[in-house]
Every structure is written in C-alpha cells, then in structure tokens.
PDB file of C-alpha atoms in Angstrom:
ATOM      1  CA  MET A   1      -5.697 -77.286   3.602  1.00  0.00           C
ATOM      2  CA  MET A   2      -2.863 -74.236   3.489  1.00  0.00           C
ATOM      3  CA  GLN A   3      -3.731 -74.406  -0.420  1.00  0.00           C
ATOM      4  CA  GLU A   4      -7.300 -73.571  -0.133  1.00  0.00           C
ATOM      5  CA  PHE A   5      -6.788 -71.055   2.584  1.00  0.00           C
ATOM      6  CA  VAL A   6      -4.507 -69.672  -0.111  1.00  0.00           C
ATOM      7  CA  GLN A   7      -6.905 -69.910  -3.400  1.00  0.00           C
ATOM      8  CA  SER A   8      -9.659 -67.853  -0.659  1.00  0.00           C
ATOM      9  CA  VAL A   9      -7.168 -65.509   0.102  1.00  0.00           C
ATOM     10  CA  LYS A  10      -6.831 -64.721  -4.311  1.00  0.00           C
ATOM     11  CA  ASP A  11     -10.013 -65.449  -4.573  1.00  0.00           C
ATOM     12  CA  THR A  12     -10.604 -62.659  -2.691  1.00  0.00           C
ATOM     13  CA  ALA A  13      -8.343 -60.308  -3.853  1.00  0.00           C
ATOM     14  CA  ARG A  14      -9.607 -60.859  -7.296  1.00  0.00           C
ATOM     15  CA  LYS A  15     -13.162 -59.982  -6.454  1.00  0.00           C
ATOM     16  CA  ALA A  16     -11.834 -57.191  -5.048  1.00  0.00           C
ATOM     17  CA  VAL A  17     -10.556 -55.396  -7.851  1.00  0.00           C
ATOM     18  CA  ASP A  18     -11.963 -56.805 -10.456  1.00  0.00           C
ATOM     19  CA  ASN A  19     -14.682 -53.319 -10.354  1.00  0.00           C
ATOM     20  CA  VAL A  20     -11.015 -51.236 -10.366  1.00  0.00           C
ATOM     21  CA  HIS A  21     -10.765 -49.365 -13.224  1.00  0.00           C
ATOM     22  CA  THR A  22      -7.568 -47.348 -13.982  1.00  0.00           C
ATOM     23  CA  ALA A  23      -6.813 -47.053 -17.853  1.00  0.00           C
ATOM     24  CA  VAL A  24      -8.467 -49.103 -20.632  1.00  0.00           C
ATOM     25  CA  PRO A  25      -7.555 -48.046 -24.349  1.00  0.00           C
ATOM     26  CA  ALA A  26     -10.697 -46.670 -25.875  1.00  0.00           C
ATOM     27  CA  VAL A  27     -12.431 -45.230 -29.009  1.00  0.00           C
ATOM     28  CA  ILE A  28     -14.392 -42.427 -29.225  1.00  0.00           C
ATOM     29  CA  THR A  29     -17.961 -42.594 -30.625  1.00  0.00           C
ATOM     30  CA  SER A  30     -19.389 -38.928 -30.746  1.00  0.00           C
ATOM     31  CA  TYR A  31     -17.223 -35.426 -29.838  1.00  0.00           C
ATOM     32  CA  ASP A  32     -19.585 -32.670 -28.700  1.00  0.00           C
ATOM     33  CA  PRO A  33     -16.650 -30.104 -28.595  1.00  0.00           C
ATOM     34  CA  ALA A  34     -19.080 -27.291 -27.293  1.00  0.00           C
ATOM     35  CA  SER A  35     -19.340 -28.862 -23.931  1.00  0.00           C
ATOM     36  CA  GLY A  36     -16.475 -30.840 -24.441  1.00  0.00           C
ATOM     37  CA  MET A  37     -17.620 -34.240 -23.420  1.00  0.00           C
ATOM     38  CA  ALA A  38     -17.759 -37.270 -25.377  1.00  0.00           C
ATOM     39  CA  ILE A  39     -19.053 -41.271 -25.613  1.00  0.00           C
ATOM     40  CA  VAL A  40     -16.910 -43.482 -26.225  1.00  0.00           C
ATOM     41  CA  GLN A  41     -16.554 -47.229 -26.094  1.00  0.00           C
ATOM     42  CA  PRO A  42     -13.663 -48.730 -24.185  1.00  0.00           C
ATOM     43  CA  LYS A  43     -11.862 -51.475 -26.558  1.00  0.00           C
ATOM     44  CA  ALA A  44     -11.721 -54.029 -23.263  1.00  0.00           C
ATOM     45  CA  LYS A  45     -13.430 -56.996 -22.694  1.00  0.00           C
ATOM     46  CA  PHE A  46     -14.437 -58.599 -19.023  1.00  0.00           C
ATOM     47  CA  LYS A  47     -15.451 -61.442 -17.336  1.00  0.00           C
ATOM     48  CA  LYS A  48     -18.966 -62.215 -16.453  1.00  0.00           C
ATOM     49  CA  PRO A  49     -19.817 -64.316 -13.278  1.00  0.00           C
ATOM     50  CA  ASP A  50     -20.255 -67.232 -15.342  1.00  0.00           C
ATOM     51  CA  GLY A  51     -16.464 -66.605 -16.455  1.00  0.00           C
ATOM     52  CA  LYS A  52     -17.712 -65.194 -20.396  1.00  0.00           C
ATOM     53  CA  THR A  53     -16.129 -62.656 -21.662  1.00  0.00           C
ATOM     54  CA  MET A  54     -17.643 -59.452 -22.955  1.00  0.00           C
ATOM     55  CA  ASP A  55     -17.079 -55.550 -24.443  1.00  0.00           C
ATOM     56  CA  TYR A  56     -17.371 -53.112 -21.807  1.00  0.00           C
ATOM     57  CA  PRO A  57     -20.992 -50.469 -22.807  1.00  0.00           C
ATOM     58  CA  SER A  58     -20.307 -47.015 -24.340  1.00  0.00           C
ATOM     59  CA  VAL A  59     -19.268 -44.822 -21.686  1.00  0.00           C
ATOM     60  CA  SER A  60     -20.967 -41.312 -22.093  1.00  0.00           C
ATOM     61  CA  GLY A  61     -19.981 -37.518 -20.087  1.00  0.00           C
ATOM     62  CA  VAL A  62     -16.740 -38.087 -21.264  1.00  0.00           C
ATOM     63  CA  PRO A  63     -14.529 -34.695 -21.204  1.00  0.00           C
ATOM     64  CA  VAL A  64     -11.459 -34.933 -23.595  1.00  0.00           C
ATOM     65  CA  VAL A  65      -8.778 -33.595 -22.483  1.00  0.00           C
ATOM     66  CA  PHE A  66      -6.442 -30.988 -23.624  1.00  0.00           C
ATOM     67  CA  PRO A  67      -3.777 -28.911 -23.124  1.00  0.00           C
ATOM     68  CA  GLN A  68      -4.855 -26.467 -21.775  1.00  0.00           C
ATOM     69  CA  SER A  69      -4.061 -23.655 -19.079  1.00  0.00           C
ATOM     70  CA  GLN A  70      -6.001 -20.156 -18.292  1.00  0.00           C
ATOM     71  CA  ASN A  71      -4.956 -18.528 -20.702  1.00  0.00           C
ATOM     72  CA  ALA A  72      -3.918 -21.169 -24.140  1.00  0.00           C
ATOM     73  CA  THR A  73      -5.081 -23.894 -25.219  1.00  0.00           C
ATOM     74  CA  ILE A  74      -3.414 -26.338 -27.973  1.00  0.00           C
ATOM     75  CA  ALA A  75      -7.269 -28.150 -29.710  1.00  0.00           C
ATOM     76  CA  PHE A  76      -7.461 -30.558 -32.836  1.00  0.00           C
ATOM     77  CA  PRO A  77     -10.338 -32.075 -34.035  1.00  0.00           C
ATOM     78  CA  VAL A  78     -11.083 -35.263 -32.384  1.00  0.00           C
ATOM     79  CA  LYS A  79     -13.803 -36.985 -33.866  1.00  0.00           C
ATOM     80  CA  ALA A  80     -15.526 -40.485 -33.828  1.00  0.00           C
ATOM     81  CA  GLY A  81     -13.259 -43.598 -34.540  1.00  0.00           C
ATOM     82  CA  ASP A  82     -10.221 -41.456 -33.054  1.00  0.00           C
ATOM     83  CA  GLY A  83      -8.504 -43.479 -30.074  1.00  0.00           C
ATOM     84  CA  CYS A  84      -8.390 -42.515 -27.168  1.00  0.00           C
ATOM     85  CA  LEU A  85      -6.859 -43.591 -23.226  1.00  0.00           C
ATOM     86  CA  LEU A  86      -9.454 -43.564 -20.409  1.00  0.00           C
ATOM     87  CA  VAL A  87      -8.426 -42.782 -17.314  1.00  0.00           C
ATOM     88  CA  PHE A  88     -10.856 -43.356 -14.520  1.00  0.00           C
ATOM     89  CA  ALA A  89     -10.405 -41.100 -11.222  1.00  0.00           C
ATOM     90  CA  GLU A  90      -9.968 -42.277  -7.821  1.00  0.00           C
ATOM     91  CA  THR A  91     -13.506 -40.301  -6.603  1.00  0.00           C
ATOM     92  CA  ALA A  92     -16.596 -39.345  -8.723  1.00  0.00           C
ATOM     93  CA  ILE A  93     -15.880 -36.473 -10.743  1.00  0.00           C
ATOM     94  CA  ASP A  94     -18.569 -34.545 -10.393  1.00  0.00           C
ATOM     95  CA  TYR A  95     -17.207 -31.608  -7.806  1.00  0.00           C
ATOM     96  CA  TRP A  96     -14.417 -30.875 -10.294  1.00  0.00           C
ATOM     97  CA  LEU A  97     -16.936 -30.792 -13.247  1.00  0.00           C
ATOM     98  CA  TYR A  98     -19.975 -29.368 -11.619  1.00  0.00           C
ATOM     99  CA  GLY A  99     -18.106 -28.334  -9.115  1.00  0.00           C
ATOM    100  CA  GLN A 100     -20.835 -30.001  -6.899  1.00  0.00           C
ATOM    101  CA  GLU A 101     -19.395 -32.832  -4.242  1.00  0.00           C
ATOM    102  CA  THR A 102     -22.707 -35.861  -4.908  1.00  0.00           C
ATOM    103  CA  PRO A 103     -22.552 -38.603  -2.544  1.00  0.00           C
ATOM    104  CA  THR A 104     -21.145 -41.720  -3.497  1.00  0.00           C
ATOM    105  CA  ASP A 105     -18.160 -44.241  -2.242  1.00  0.00           C
ATOM    106  CA  LEU A 106     -17.394 -45.277  -6.034  1.00  0.00           C
ATOM    107  CA  LYS A 107     -13.957 -44.964  -6.605  1.00  0.00           C
ATOM    108  CA  PHE A 108     -12.671 -46.336 -10.273  1.00  0.00           C
ATOM    109  CA  ASP A 109     -15.709 -45.988 -11.491  1.00  0.00           C
ATOM    110  CA  LEU A 110     -16.386 -46.603 -15.648  1.00  0.00           C
ATOM    111  CA  SER A 111     -18.588 -43.121 -14.089  1.00  0.00           C
ATOM    112  CA  SER A 112     -15.156 -41.179 -13.449  1.00  0.00           C
ATOM    113  CA  ALA A 113     -13.704 -41.546 -17.012  1.00  0.00           C
ATOM    114  CA  ILE A 114     -11.823 -39.125 -18.722  1.00  0.00           C
ATOM    115  CA  ALA A 115     -10.177 -39.481 -22.080  1.00  0.00           C
ATOM    116  CA  ILE A 116      -6.853 -38.388 -23.040  1.00  0.00           C
ATOM    117  CA  PRO A 117      -7.206 -38.100 -27.269  1.00  0.00           C
ATOM    118  CA  ASN A 118      -5.647 -39.799 -30.250  1.00  0.00           C
ATOM    119  CA  ILE A 119      -3.709 -42.712 -28.733  1.00  0.00           C
ATOM    120  CA  ALA A 120      -2.972 -44.386 -32.409  1.00  0.00           C
ATOM    121  CA  THR A 121      -1.890 -47.986 -32.749  1.00  0.00           C
ATOM    122  CA  SER A 122       0.600 -46.970 -34.955  1.00  0.00           C
ATOM    123  CA  GLY A 123       2.976 -44.356 -35.895  1.00  0.00           C
ATOM    124  CA  ASN A 124       3.023 -42.050 -38.827  1.00  0.00           C
ATOM    125  CA  ASP A 125       4.925 -40.139 -41.069  1.00  0.00           C
ATOM    126  CA  ALA A 126       4.516 -36.743 -38.483  1.00  0.00           C
ATOM    127  CA  MET A 127       5.462 -39.339 -35.639  1.00  0.00           C
ATOM    128  CA  ILE A 128       8.822 -40.131 -37.718  1.00  0.00           C
ATOM    129  CA  GLN A 129       9.381 -36.814 -39.451  1.00  0.00           C
ATOM    130  CA  ALA A 130       9.327 -35.561 -35.653  1.00  0.00           C
ATOM    131  CA  CYS A 131      12.262 -38.088 -34.147  1.00  0.00           C
ATOM    132  CA  ALA A 132      14.049 -38.439 -37.709  1.00  0.00           C
ATOM    133  CA  GLU A 133      14.381 -34.452 -37.405  1.00  0.00           C
ATOM    134  CA  ASP A 134      13.930 -33.978 -33.324  1.00  0.00           C
ATOM    135  CA  ALA A 135      11.669 -31.280 -33.685  1.00  0.00           C
ATOM    136  CA  VAL A 136       7.842 -30.667 -32.913  1.00  0.00           C
ATOM    137  CA  VAL A 137       5.603 -31.304 -35.916  1.00  0.00           C
ATOM    138  CA  VAL A 138       2.444 -30.356 -36.906  1.00  0.00           C
ATOM    139  CA  LYS A 139       1.081 -32.065 -39.920  1.00  0.00           C
ATOM    140  CA  VAL A 140      -2.301 -31.314 -40.773  1.00  0.00           C
ATOM    141  CA  GLY A 141      -2.971 -32.471 -44.541  1.00  0.00           C
ATOM    142  CA  GLY A 142      -0.541 -31.593 -46.854  1.00  0.00           C
ATOM    143  CA  THR A 143       0.428 -28.723 -44.362  1.00  0.00           C
ATOM    144  CA  VAL A 144       3.497 -29.098 -42.728  1.00  0.00           C
ATOM    145  CA  LEU A 145       4.556 -26.710 -39.477  1.00  0.00           C
ATOM    146  CA  LYS A 146       7.845 -28.047 -38.071  1.00  0.00           C
ATOM    147  CA  VAL A 147       9.718 -26.441 -35.010  1.00  0.00           C
ATOM    148  CA  SER A 148      13.317 -27.782 -34.800  1.00  0.00           C
ATOM    149  CA  ALA A 149      16.936 -25.988 -32.840  1.00  0.00           C
ATOM    150  CA  SER A 150      17.238 -24.204 -35.972  1.00  0.00           C
ATOM    151  CA  GLY A 151      13.648 -22.552 -36.508  1.00  0.00           C
ATOM    152  CA  VAL A 152      10.401 -22.700 -37.312  1.00  0.00           C
ATOM    153  CA  GLU A 153       9.610 -23.830 -41.330  1.00  0.00           C
ATOM    154  CA  ILE A 154       5.825 -24.304 -42.607  1.00  0.00           C
ATOM    155  CA  THR A 155       5.496 -26.032 -45.840  1.00  0.00           C
ATOM    156  CA  GLY A 156       1.887 -25.035 -47.091  1.00  0.00           C
ATOM    157  CA  ASN A 157       0.058 -22.296 -47.848  1.00  0.00           C
ATOM    158  CA  LEU A 158       0.078 -18.986 -45.359  1.00  0.00           C
ATOM    159  CA  THR A 159      -2.801 -16.188 -44.721  1.00  0.00           C
ATOM    160  CA  VAL A 160      -1.599 -13.743 -41.413  1.00  0.00           C
ATOM    161  CA  SER A 161      -4.110 -11.853 -40.037  1.00  0.00           C
ATOM    162  CA  GLY A 162      -2.575  -8.920 -37.866  1.00  0.00           C
ATOM    163  CA  GLU A 163       1.164  -7.119 -38.264  1.00  0.00           C
ATOM    164  CA  VAL A 164       3.435  -9.385 -39.814  1.00  0.00           C
ATOM    165  CA  THR A 165       7.271  -7.451 -38.664  1.00  0.00           C
ATOM    166  CA  GLY A 166      10.649  -8.771 -38.972  1.00  0.00           C
ATOM    167  CA  ASN A 167      13.602  -6.999 -37.986  1.00  0.00           C
ATOM    168  CA  GLY A 168      11.625  -4.625 -36.654  1.00  0.00           C
ATOM    169  CA  VAL A 169      10.584  -4.183 -39.751  1.00  0.00           C
ATOM    170  CA  ALA A 170       6.272  -4.383 -40.417  1.00  0.00           C
ATOM    171  CA  LEU A 171       5.257  -5.994 -43.318  1.00  0.00           C
ATOM    172  CA  SER A 172       2.082  -3.475 -43.251  1.00  0.00           C
ATOM    173  CA  THR A 173       3.780   0.010 -43.472  1.00  0.00           C
ATOM    174  CA  HIS A 174       7.392  -0.247 -44.321  1.00  0.00           C
ATOM    175  CA  THR A 175       7.983   1.563 -47.129  1.00  0.00           C
ATOM    176  CA  HIS A 176      11.482   1.763 -49.845  1.00  0.00           C
ATOM    177  CA  GLY A 177      13.867   3.386 -51.690  1.00  0.00           C
ATOM    178  CA  GLY A 178      14.209   4.027 -55.188  1.00  0.00           C
ATOM    179  CA  ASP A 179      12.662   3.450 -59.009  1.00  0.00           C
ATOM    180  CA  SER A 180       9.122   2.843 -58.952  1.00  0.00           C
ATOM    181  CA  GLY A 181       8.858  -0.833 -60.464  1.00  0.00           C
ATOM    182  CA  GLY A 182      12.914  -0.700 -60.572  1.00  0.00           C
ATOM    183  CA  THR A 183      15.300  -2.028 -57.806  1.00  0.00           C
ATOM    184  CA  THR A 184      14.415  -0.704 -54.217  1.00  0.00           C
ATOM    185  CA  THR A 185      16.410  -0.075 -51.063  1.00  0.00           C
ATOM    186  CA  PRO A 186      15.968  -1.980 -48.125  1.00  0.00           C
ATOM    187  CA  PRO A 187      12.431  -0.963 -46.288  1.00  0.00           C
ATOM    188  CA  ASN A 188      12.773   2.127 -45.078  1.00  0.00           C
TER     189      ASN A 188
END
C-alpha cells in the first residue's frame, strides 16, 4: 500500500515536469539576420504517452542572442547546421520581444525558446590556441586575430578605413625629412 502511494506521487511529479523545458542542444536550420530569428531543431527526444520516443519538433521564431549592449555588438555568421543551446524562458517572451503582453500561462514552453549560438560537440584549433596561449582568438579562414597580455597580433591581410595613429604619428599625414628616395629621418 505504501509502495503504491510512493509510486503514485512519483508518477504525478514526473507528469508535472514532463512538459517543463529548461535547455536543450539544438541545430539551427535557418537564420534571418534582418529579424534576428531562427528556426531550430532540438537534438533531443521526448517520450509519448504510449512510451515510444520521438524527436522534438522544429521551433520557429527563435531569437538568436549575441553579446551586445545599446552601443556595441559582437556578431558572427550564423548558418544552417550551426549548433546552439535553446534556453526556455520561465514565461512567454512576447513582452520582451514585441512589447506586448499575452494572456498565456505557459512556463518553460518550446514557444519561449532563445538560442545561444555556436555550441560545439568538439574543440577546434582556435580553442586550442586560446587556451594554450591564454588569449582571445578570433579565426576566420586563414586570418587570425589574437589578443593577449603581450598585445594584439593579426595574421592575414589588414585593410583599414580611417586614420591609423601609432605613438601619436598619423599614418596618412605624417612627413619625413631627408633625401627623397633614400634614407629618411623618423616621422615628423
């Protein structure tokens, strides 16, 4: 009798949390950078009432978050096939997204997903370099930007729009004294 009661409590608790979503790895299937929204496919399964499992459905209208403030954004390409972490908000996200309250009691629902892009199933050479050299490493193709305690290093071509100033000397407007075509003095 007591064992049946305990099992009944466990079953009730399990049913109560079965539809509570917290976070799940997923794959981006499409992304619209103009709206910041993606369609994502959770990479998890759920158990149906008959005991069989099936894949979660795709979730559309998912905002993809980037590190940003009102004045600065760090952005990178998001493409179909990229991994992400879906985090499910405690309440509907309509008020946050659109400034409109919605009459819903949904909590931790698939429709309140937010994608944090670029979780990976394995490391890569930029991660290895960042850890080995205690640096921030940004790598795109063959171009590498490394920021460490010793300074900033760029491997690859550098194109600059605007003025470049080093030690108070402007690259585009500085002059040198000395022989034209020969050895010159330091910049004026």
